[in-house]
CSV table of C-alpha atoms in Angstrom, one decimal:
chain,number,residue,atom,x,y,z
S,26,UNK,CA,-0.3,-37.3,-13.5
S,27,UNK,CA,1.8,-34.5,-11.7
S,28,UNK,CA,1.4,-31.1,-11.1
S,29,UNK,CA,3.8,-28.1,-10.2
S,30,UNK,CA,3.7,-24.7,-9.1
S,31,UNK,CA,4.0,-21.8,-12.1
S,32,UNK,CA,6.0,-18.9,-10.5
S,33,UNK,CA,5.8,-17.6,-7.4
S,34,UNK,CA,2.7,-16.3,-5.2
S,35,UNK,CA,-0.3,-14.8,-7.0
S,36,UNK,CA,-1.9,-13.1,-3.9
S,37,UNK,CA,-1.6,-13.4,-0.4
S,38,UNK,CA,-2.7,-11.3,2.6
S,39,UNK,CA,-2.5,-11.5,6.4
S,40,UNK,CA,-4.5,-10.5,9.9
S,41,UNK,CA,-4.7,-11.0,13.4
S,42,UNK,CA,-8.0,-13.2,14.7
S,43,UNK,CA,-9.5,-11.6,18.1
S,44,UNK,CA,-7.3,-14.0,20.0
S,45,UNK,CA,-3.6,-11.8,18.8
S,46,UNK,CA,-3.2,-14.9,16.0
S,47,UNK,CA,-1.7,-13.6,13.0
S,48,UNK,CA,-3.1,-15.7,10.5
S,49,UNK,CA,-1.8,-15.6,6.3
S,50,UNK,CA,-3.3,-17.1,3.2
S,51,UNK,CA,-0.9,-17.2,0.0
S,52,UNK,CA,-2.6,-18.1,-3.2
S,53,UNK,CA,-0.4,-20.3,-6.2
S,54,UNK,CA,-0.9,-21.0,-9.9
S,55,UNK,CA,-0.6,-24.9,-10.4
S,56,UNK,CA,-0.3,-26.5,-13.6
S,57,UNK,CA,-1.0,-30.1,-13.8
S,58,UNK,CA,0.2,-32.3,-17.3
S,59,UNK,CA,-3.3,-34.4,-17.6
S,60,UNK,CA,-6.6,-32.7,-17.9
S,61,UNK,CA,-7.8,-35.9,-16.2
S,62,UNK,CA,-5.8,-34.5,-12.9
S,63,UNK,CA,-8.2,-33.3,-10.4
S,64,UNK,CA,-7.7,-31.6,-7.1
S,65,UNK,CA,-5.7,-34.9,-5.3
S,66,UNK,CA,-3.2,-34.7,-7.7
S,67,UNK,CA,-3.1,-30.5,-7.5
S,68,UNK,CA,-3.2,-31.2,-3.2
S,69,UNK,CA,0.4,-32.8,-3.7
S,70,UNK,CA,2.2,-30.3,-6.3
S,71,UNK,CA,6.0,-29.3,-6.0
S,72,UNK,CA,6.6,-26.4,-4.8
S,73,UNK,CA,3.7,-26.0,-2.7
S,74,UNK,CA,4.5,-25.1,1.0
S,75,UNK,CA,4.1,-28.4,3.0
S,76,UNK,CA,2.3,-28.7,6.5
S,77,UNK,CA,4.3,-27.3,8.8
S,78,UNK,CA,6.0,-25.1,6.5
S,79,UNK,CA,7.0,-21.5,7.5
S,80,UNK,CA,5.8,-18.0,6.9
S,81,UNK,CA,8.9,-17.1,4.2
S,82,UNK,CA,7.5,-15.2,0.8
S,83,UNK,CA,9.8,-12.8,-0.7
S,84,UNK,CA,11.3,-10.4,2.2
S,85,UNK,CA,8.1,-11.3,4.7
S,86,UNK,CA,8.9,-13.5,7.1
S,87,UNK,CA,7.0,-14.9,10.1
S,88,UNK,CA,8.8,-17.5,12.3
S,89,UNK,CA,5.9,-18.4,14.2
S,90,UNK,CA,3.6,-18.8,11.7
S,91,UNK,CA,3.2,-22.2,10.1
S,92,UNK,CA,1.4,-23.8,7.6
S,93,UNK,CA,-1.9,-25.1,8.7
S,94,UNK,CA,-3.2,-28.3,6.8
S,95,UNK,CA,-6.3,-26.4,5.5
S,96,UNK,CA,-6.5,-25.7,1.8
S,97,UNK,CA,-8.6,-24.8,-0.9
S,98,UNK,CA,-8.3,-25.6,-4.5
S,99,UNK,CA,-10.2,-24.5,-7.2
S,100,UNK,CA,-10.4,-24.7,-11.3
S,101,UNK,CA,-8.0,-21.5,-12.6
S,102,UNK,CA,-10.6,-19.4,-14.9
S,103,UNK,CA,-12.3,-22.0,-16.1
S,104,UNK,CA,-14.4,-22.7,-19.3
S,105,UNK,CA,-17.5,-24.6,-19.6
S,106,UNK,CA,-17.3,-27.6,-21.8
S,107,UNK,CA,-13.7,-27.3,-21.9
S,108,UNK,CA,-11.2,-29.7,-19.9
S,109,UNK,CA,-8.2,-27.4,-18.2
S,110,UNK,CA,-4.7,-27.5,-16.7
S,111,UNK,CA,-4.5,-24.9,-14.5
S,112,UNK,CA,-5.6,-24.7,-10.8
S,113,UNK,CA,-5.3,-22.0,-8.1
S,114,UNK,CA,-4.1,-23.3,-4.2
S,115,UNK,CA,-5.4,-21.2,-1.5
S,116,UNK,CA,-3.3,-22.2,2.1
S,117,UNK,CA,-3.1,-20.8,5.3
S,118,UNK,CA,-0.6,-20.4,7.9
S,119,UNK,CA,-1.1,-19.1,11.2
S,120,UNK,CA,0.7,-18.5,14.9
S,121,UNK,CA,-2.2,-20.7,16.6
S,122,UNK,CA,-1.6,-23.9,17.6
S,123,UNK,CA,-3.1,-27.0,16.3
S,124,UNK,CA,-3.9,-29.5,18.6
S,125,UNK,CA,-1.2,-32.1,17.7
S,126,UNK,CA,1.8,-31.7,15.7
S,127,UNK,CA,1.0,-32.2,11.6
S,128,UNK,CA,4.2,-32.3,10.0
S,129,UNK,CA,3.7,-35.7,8.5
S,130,UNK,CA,0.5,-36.7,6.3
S,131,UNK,CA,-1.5,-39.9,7.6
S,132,UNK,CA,-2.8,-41.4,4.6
S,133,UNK,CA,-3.8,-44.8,6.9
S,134,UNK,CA,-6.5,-43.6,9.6
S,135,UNK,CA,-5.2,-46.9,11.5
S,136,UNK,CA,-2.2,-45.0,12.3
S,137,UNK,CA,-3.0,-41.8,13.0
């Protein structure tokens, strides 16, 4: 029941919105150890950028740009009939502000 990033980004590209945002997505390979894991346990993998996170791949670098909370995650190639390990993460980071600060995860809605 854990799951971890294999390597470095696999693709990621960038833009500006019609507001000036610049706005990123960054695609990663996660493996996971269980093929009983599903996308909760892929959501919380190490060395995935965290919310709040900053722009910093390789030499790009975008100190304005954070990681939003938004994410997609989907079965890596997979194979009907046949259970699998691997997962791709898409996340995005942008310059736009969110409405309140989400650098910590509520997992009780009481709190939030």
């Amino acid at each position: 029941m854990s799951a971890s990033v294999f390597g470095g980004p696999r693709a990621w590209g960038g833009g500006r919105d019609d507001e000036g945002y610049r706005e990123y997505k960054v695609t990663h390979l996660v493996k996971t150890t269980s093929a009983d894991d599903g996308p909760t346990t892929v959501m919380f993998a190490s060395g995935l950028p965290q919310i709040g996170a900053l722009w910093q791949f390789g030499n790009d670098n975008d100190q304005w740009a954070f990681c939003y909370p938004w994410m997609n995650i989907t079965p890596h190639d997979p194979k009907e009939g046949e259970k699998h390990l691997w997962w791709m993460v898409e996340q995005k980071f942008s310059t736009k502000p969110l409405n309140r600060c989400q650098d910590t995860q509520i997992e009780d809605p009481l709190l939030e």
